[in-house]
Tab-separated table of C-alpha atoms in Angstrom:
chain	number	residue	atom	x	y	z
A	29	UNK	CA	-35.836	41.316	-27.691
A	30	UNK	CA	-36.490	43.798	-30.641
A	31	UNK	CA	-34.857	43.210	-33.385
A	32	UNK	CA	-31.169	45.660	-33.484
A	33	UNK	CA	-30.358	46.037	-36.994
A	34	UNK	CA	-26.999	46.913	-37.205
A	35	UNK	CA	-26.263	49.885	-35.100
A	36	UNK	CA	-23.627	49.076	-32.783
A	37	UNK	CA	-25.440	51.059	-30.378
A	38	UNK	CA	-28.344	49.186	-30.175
A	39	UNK	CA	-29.440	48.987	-25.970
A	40	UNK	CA	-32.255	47.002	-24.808
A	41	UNK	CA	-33.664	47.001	-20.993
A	42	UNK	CA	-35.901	46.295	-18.515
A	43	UNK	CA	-36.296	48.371	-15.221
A	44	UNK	CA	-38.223	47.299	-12.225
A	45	UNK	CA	-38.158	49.574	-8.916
A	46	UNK	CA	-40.055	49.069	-5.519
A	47	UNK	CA	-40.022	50.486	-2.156
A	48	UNK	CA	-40.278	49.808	1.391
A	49	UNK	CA	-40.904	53.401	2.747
A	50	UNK	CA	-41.180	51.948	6.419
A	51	UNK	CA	-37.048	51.437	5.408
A	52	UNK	CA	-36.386	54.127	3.370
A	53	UNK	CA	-35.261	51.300	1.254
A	54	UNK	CA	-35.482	51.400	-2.623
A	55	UNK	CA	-34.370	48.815	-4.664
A	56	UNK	CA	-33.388	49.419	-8.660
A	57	UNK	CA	-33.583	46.132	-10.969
A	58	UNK	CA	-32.365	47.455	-14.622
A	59	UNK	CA	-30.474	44.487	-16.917
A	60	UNK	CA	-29.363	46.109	-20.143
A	61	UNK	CA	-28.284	43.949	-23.513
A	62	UNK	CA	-25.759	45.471	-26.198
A	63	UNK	CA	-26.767	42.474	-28.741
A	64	UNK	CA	-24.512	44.036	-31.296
A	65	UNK	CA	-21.558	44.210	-29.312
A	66	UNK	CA	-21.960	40.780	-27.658
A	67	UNK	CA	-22.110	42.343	-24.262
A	68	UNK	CA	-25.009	43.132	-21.331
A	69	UNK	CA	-24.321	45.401	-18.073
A	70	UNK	CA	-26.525	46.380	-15.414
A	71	UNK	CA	-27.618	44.860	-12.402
A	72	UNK	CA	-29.409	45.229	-9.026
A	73	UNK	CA	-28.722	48.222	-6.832
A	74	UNK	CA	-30.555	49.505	-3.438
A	75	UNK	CA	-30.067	52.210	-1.241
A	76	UNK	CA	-31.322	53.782	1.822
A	77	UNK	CA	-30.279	56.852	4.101
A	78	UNK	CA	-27.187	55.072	5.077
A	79	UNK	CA	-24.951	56.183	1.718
A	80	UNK	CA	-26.140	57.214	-1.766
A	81	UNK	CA	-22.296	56.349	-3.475
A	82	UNK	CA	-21.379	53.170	-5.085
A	83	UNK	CA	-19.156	52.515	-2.348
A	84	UNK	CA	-21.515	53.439	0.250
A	85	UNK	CA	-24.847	52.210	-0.779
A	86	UNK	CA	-26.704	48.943	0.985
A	87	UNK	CA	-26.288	47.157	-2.684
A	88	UNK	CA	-24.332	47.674	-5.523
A	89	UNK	CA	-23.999	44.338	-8.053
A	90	UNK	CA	-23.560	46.300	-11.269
A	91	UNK	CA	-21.644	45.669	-14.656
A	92	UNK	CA	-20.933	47.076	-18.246
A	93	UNK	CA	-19.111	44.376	-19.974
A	94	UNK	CA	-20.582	41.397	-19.118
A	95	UNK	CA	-20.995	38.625	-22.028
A	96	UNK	CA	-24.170	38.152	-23.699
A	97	UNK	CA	-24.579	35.101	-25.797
A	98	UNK	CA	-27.926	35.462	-26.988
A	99	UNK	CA	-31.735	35.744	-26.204
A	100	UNK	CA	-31.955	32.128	-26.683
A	101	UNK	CA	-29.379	31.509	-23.696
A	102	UNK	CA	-31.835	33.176	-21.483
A	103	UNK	CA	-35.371	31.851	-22.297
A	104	UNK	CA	-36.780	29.278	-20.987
A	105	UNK	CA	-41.021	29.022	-21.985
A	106	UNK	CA	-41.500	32.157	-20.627
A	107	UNK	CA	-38.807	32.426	-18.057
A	108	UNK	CA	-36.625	34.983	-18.580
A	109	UNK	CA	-32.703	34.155	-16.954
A	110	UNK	CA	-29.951	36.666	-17.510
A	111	UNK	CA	-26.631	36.882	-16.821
A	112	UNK	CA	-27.160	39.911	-14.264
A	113	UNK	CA	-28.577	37.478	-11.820
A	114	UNK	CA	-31.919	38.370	-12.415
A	115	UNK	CA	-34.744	35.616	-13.137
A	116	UNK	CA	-38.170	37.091	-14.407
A	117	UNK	CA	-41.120	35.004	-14.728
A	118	UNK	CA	-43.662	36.543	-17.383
A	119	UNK	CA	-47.351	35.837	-15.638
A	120	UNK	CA	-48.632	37.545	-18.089
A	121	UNK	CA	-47.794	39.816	-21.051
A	122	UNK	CA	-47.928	43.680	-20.467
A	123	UNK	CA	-49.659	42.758	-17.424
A	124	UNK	CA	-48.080	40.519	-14.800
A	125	UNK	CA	-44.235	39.427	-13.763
A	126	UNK	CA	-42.426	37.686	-10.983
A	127	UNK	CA	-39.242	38.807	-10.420
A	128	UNK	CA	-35.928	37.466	-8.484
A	129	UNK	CA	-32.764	37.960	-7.371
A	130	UNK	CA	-30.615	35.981	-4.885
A	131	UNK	CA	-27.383	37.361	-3.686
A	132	UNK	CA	-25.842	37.388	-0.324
A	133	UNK	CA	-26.233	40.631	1.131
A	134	UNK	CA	-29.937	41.324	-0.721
A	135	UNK	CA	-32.410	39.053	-2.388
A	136	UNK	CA	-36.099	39.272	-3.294
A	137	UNK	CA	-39.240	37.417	-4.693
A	138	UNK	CA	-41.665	40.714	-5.921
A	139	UNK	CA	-44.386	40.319	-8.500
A	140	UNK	CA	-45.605	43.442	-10.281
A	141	UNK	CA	-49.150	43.435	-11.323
A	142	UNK	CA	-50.530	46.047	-13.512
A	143	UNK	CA	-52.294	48.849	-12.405
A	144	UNK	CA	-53.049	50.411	-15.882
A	145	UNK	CA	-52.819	49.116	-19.441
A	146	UNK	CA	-49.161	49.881	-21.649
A	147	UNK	CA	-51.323	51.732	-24.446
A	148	UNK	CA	-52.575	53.816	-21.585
A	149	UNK	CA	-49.652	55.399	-20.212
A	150	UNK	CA	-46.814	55.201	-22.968
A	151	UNK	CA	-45.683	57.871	-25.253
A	152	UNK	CA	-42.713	58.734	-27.847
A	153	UNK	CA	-40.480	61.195	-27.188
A	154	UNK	CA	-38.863	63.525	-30.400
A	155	UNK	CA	-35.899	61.877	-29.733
A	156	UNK	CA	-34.800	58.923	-31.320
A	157	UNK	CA	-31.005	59.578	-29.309
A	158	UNK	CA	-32.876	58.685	-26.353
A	159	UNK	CA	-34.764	55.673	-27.030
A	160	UNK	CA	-36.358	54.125	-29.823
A	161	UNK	CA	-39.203	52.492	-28.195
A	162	UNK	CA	-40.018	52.812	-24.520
A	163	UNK	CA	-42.891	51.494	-22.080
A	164	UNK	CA	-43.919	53.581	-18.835
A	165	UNK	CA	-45.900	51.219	-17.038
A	166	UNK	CA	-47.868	52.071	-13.268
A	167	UNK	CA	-48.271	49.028	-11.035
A	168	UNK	CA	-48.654	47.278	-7.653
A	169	UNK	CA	-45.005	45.528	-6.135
A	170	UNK	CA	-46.019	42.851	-3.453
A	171	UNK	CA	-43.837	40.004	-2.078
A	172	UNK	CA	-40.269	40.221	0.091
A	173	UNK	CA	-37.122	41.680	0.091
A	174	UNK	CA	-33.858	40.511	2.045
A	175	UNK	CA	-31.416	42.992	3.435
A	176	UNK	CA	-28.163	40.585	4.494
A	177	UNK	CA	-30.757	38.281	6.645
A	178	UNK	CA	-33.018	40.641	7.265
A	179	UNK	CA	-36.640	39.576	5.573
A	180	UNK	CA	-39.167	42.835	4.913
A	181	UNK	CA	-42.051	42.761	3.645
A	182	UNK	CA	-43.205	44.572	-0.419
A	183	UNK	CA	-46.199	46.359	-0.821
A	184	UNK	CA	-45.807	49.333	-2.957
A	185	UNK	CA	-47.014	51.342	-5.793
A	186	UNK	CA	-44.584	51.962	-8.414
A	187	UNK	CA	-43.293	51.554	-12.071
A	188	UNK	CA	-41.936	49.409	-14.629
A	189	UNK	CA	-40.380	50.311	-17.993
A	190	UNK	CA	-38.696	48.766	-20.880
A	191	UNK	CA	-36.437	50.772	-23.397
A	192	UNK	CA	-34.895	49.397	-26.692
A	193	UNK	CA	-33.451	51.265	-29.552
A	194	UNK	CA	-29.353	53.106	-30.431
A	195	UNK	CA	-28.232	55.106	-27.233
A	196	UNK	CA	-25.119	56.516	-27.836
A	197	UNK	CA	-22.424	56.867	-25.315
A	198	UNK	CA	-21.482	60.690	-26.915
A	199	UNK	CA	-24.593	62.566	-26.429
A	200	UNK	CA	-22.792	65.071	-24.038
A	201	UNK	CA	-25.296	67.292	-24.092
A	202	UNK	CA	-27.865	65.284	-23.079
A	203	UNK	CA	-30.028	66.112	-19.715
A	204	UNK	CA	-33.252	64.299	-18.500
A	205	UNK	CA	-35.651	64.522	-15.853
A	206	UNK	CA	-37.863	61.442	-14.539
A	207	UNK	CA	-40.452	62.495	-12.073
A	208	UNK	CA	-43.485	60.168	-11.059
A	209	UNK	CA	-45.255	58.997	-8.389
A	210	UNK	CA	-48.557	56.296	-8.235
A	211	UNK	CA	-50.806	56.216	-5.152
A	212	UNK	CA	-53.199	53.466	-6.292
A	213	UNK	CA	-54.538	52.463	-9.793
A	214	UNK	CA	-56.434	55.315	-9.979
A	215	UNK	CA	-53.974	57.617	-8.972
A	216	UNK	CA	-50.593	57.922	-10.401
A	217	UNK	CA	-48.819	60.461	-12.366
A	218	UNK	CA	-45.402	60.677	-14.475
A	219	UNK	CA	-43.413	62.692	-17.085
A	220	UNK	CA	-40.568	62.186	-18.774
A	221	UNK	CA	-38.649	65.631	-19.402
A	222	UNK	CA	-35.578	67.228	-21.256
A	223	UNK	CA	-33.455	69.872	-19.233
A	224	UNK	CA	-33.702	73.117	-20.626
A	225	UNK	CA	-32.030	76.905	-19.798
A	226	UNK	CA	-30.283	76.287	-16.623
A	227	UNK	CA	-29.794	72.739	-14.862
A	228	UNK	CA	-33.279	72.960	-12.045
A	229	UNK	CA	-35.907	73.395	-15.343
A	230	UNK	CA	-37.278	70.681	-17.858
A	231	UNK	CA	-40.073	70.706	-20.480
A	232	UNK	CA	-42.394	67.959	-20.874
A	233	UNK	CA	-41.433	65.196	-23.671
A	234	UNK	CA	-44.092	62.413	-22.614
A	235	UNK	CA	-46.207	61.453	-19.525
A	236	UNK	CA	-49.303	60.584	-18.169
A	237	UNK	CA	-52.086	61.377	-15.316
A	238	UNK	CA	-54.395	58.886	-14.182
A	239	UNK	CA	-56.830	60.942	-11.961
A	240	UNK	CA	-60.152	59.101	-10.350
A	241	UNK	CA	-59.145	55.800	-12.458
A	242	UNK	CA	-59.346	57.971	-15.617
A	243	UNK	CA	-56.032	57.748	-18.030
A	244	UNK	CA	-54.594	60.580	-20.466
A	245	UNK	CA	-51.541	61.517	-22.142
A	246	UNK	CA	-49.789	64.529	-20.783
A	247	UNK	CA	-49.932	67.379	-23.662
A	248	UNK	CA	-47.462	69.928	-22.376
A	249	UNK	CA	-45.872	70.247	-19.211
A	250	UNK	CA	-42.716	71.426	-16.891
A	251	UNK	CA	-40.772	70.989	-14.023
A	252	UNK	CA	-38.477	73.095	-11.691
A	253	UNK	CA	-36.600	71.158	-9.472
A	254	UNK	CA	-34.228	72.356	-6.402
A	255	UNK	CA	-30.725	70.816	-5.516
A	256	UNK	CA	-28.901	70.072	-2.375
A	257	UNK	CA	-25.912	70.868	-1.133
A	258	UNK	CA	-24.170	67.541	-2.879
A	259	UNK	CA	-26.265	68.129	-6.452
A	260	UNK	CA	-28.812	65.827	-5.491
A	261	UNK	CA	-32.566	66.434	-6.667
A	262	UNK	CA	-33.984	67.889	-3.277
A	263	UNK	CA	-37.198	68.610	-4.380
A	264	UNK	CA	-39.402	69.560	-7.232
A	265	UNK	CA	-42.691	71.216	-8.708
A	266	UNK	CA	-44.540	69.647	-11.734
A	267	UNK	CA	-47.042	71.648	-13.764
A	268	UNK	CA	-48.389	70.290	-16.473
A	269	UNK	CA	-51.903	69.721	-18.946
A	270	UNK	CA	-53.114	66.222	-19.964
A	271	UNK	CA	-55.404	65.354	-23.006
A	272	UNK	CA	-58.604	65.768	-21.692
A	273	UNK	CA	-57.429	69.492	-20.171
A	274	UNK	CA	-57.025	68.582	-16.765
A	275	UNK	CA	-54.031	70.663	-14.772
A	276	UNK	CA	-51.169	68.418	-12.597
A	277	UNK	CA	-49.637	70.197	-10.166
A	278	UNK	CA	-47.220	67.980	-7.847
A	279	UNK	CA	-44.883	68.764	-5.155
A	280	UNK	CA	-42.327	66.154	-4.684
A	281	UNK	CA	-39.682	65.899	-1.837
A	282	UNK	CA	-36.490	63.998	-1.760
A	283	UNK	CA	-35.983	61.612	1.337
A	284	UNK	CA	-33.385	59.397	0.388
A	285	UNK	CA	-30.583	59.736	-3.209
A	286	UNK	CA	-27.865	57.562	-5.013
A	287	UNK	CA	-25.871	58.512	-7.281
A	288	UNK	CA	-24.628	55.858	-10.322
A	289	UNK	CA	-22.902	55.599	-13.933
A	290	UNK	CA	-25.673	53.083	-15.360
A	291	UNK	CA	-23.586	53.263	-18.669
A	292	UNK	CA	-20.424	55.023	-19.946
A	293	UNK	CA	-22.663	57.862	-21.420
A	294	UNK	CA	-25.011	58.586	-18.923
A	295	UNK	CA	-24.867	59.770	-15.392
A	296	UNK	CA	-27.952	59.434	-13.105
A	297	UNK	CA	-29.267	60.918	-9.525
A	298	UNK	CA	-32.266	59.152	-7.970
A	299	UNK	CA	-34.334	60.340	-4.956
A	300	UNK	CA	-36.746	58.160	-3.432
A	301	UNK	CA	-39.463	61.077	-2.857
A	302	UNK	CA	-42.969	61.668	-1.367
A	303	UNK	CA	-44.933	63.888	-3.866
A	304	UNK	CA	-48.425	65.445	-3.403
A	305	UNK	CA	-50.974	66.511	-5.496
A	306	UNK	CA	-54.891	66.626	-5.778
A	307	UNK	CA	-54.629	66.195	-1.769
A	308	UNK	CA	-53.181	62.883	-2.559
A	309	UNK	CA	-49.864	61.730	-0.834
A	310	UNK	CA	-47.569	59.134	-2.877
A	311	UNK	CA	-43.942	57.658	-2.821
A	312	UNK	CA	-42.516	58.224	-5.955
A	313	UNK	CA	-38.547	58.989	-7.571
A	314	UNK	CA	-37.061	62.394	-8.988
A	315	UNK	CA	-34.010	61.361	-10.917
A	316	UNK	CA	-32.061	63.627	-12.783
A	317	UNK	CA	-29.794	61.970	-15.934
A	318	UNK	CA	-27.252	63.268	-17.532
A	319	UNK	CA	-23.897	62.708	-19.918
A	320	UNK	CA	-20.786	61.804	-17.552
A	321	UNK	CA	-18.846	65.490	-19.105
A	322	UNK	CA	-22.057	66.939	-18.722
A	323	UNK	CA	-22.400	66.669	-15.490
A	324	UNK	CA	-18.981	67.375	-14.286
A	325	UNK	CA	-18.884	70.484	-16.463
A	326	UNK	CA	-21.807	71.246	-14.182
A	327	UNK	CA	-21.003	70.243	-10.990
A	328	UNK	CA	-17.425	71.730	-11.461
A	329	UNK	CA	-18.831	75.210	-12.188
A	330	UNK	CA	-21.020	74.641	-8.565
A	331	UNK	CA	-17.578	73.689	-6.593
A	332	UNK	CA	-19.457	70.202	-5.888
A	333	UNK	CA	-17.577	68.701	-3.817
A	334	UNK	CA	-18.785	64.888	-4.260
């Protein structure tokens, strides 16, 4: 853990997410700690084409008010136990993690391995509202996932990330788009975005493309995204420049969506998508965050009806 200060609304996470596209299945890991308040929420989640809702979705073991007594409580060498239910195993710093969860209607044993280096593909954003500190890590997911007694194999391409800093539960007006998608270690892309105008376009506040094994920071960059019929991210175009002055443009499409309240201030759609670019094909997410009374101001004005 970083160390909070005293800003009551200190957060702290971890987020690990990995397919099986054969399934349509996605499963969300994201634990989040509140040191200052004594409390940690979060959870596991999956979904697949079967329902998107809490409700309705394949998994949905999720909290905001659970008690937190401590990192201390939770370590063990470099074992990492928390209160959501989730056990992480640290292989290896920045680099290598086994991670577990037993419950029983869904239960895994996954170990993400690296596919690029943190320094490579993190980057601050302007604001500090959002997150204080945050890692955007590309990596390989291998190992097994259990749906009820179902056993299915991992093998995936995907992402890690860690967040820590104040996030405020009254930021109404904020909007943020997550696009990204990783074919291999030496192909991957993501960017991090704020909404802007209207609620389909975003401008670029971090990111990365990792094109033939070669890394660089995205410099400036947007996306338009289209919505279904319930709201959902459908679809979406990213354009954007990196570093070395190489263009990214990627065409993502939505296959599967859930909808969740991961905290009291902030609202989040996520599509498990295919995107292509550079002729390469990739599973990959387009979620689409948002402030609880920003959203509904939206979705009233659009006569949603979910």
């Amino acid at each position: 853990m970083h160390q909070p200060g005293s800003d009551e609304s200190w957060f702290e996470s971890w987020w690990f997410a990995f397919y099986v596209p054969a399934r349509k299945l996605t499963v969300y890991v994201y634990p989040w700690f509140r040191p200052n308040l004594g409390i940690c929420g979060g959870g596991v989640f999956a979904w697949d084409d079967r329902g998107s809702l809490a409700w309705t979705m394949l998994h949905h073991d999720y909290g905001w008010s659970r008690r937190y007594d401590g990192e201390a409580a939770m370590l063990d060498g470099t074992r990492l136990t928390m209160p959501q239910g989730v056990v992480i195993d640290v292989i290896e710093s920045g680099h290598g993690y086994r991670i577990r969860y037993d419950h029983p209607s869904l239960g895994f044993d996954v170990h993400f391995s690296a596919t690029a280096d943190v320094a490579a593909t993190s980057a601050k954003t302007p604001d500090p509202g959002v997150f204080k500190g945050h890692i955007d890590q590309p990596g390989r997911y291998t190992g097994w996932v259990r749906v009820g007694d179902e056993r299915l194999e991992v093998d995936c391409h995907c992402v890690r990330d860690r967040s820590w800093g104040p996030r405020r539960d009254d930021m109404i007006d904020m909007h943020i788009g997550y696009f990204h998608a990783t074919a291999s270690g030496k192909d991957a892309f993501l960017i991090v975005t704020h909404g802007g105008a209207d609620s389909e376009s975003f401008s670029m506040l971090s990111g990365y493309l990792i094109r033939d094994g070669v890394h660089a920071p995205l410099v400036e960059g947007t996306a338009k995204m289209v919505r279904g019929a319930d709201l959902s991210p459908a679809g979406c175009v990213v354009e954007a420049r990196d570093a070395q002055g190489r263009q990214l443009v990627a065409q993502g499409r939505s296959i599967t969506r859930m909808a969740v309240q991961v905290q009291p201030g902030m609202f989040n759609w996520s599509s498990f998508a295919e995107w292509e670019w550079d002729g390469v094909k990739a599973h990959g997410e387009l979620q689409d965050t948002w402030h609880p009374d920003g959203y509904r101001a939206f979705a009233l004005a659009h006569g949603a009806a979910a």
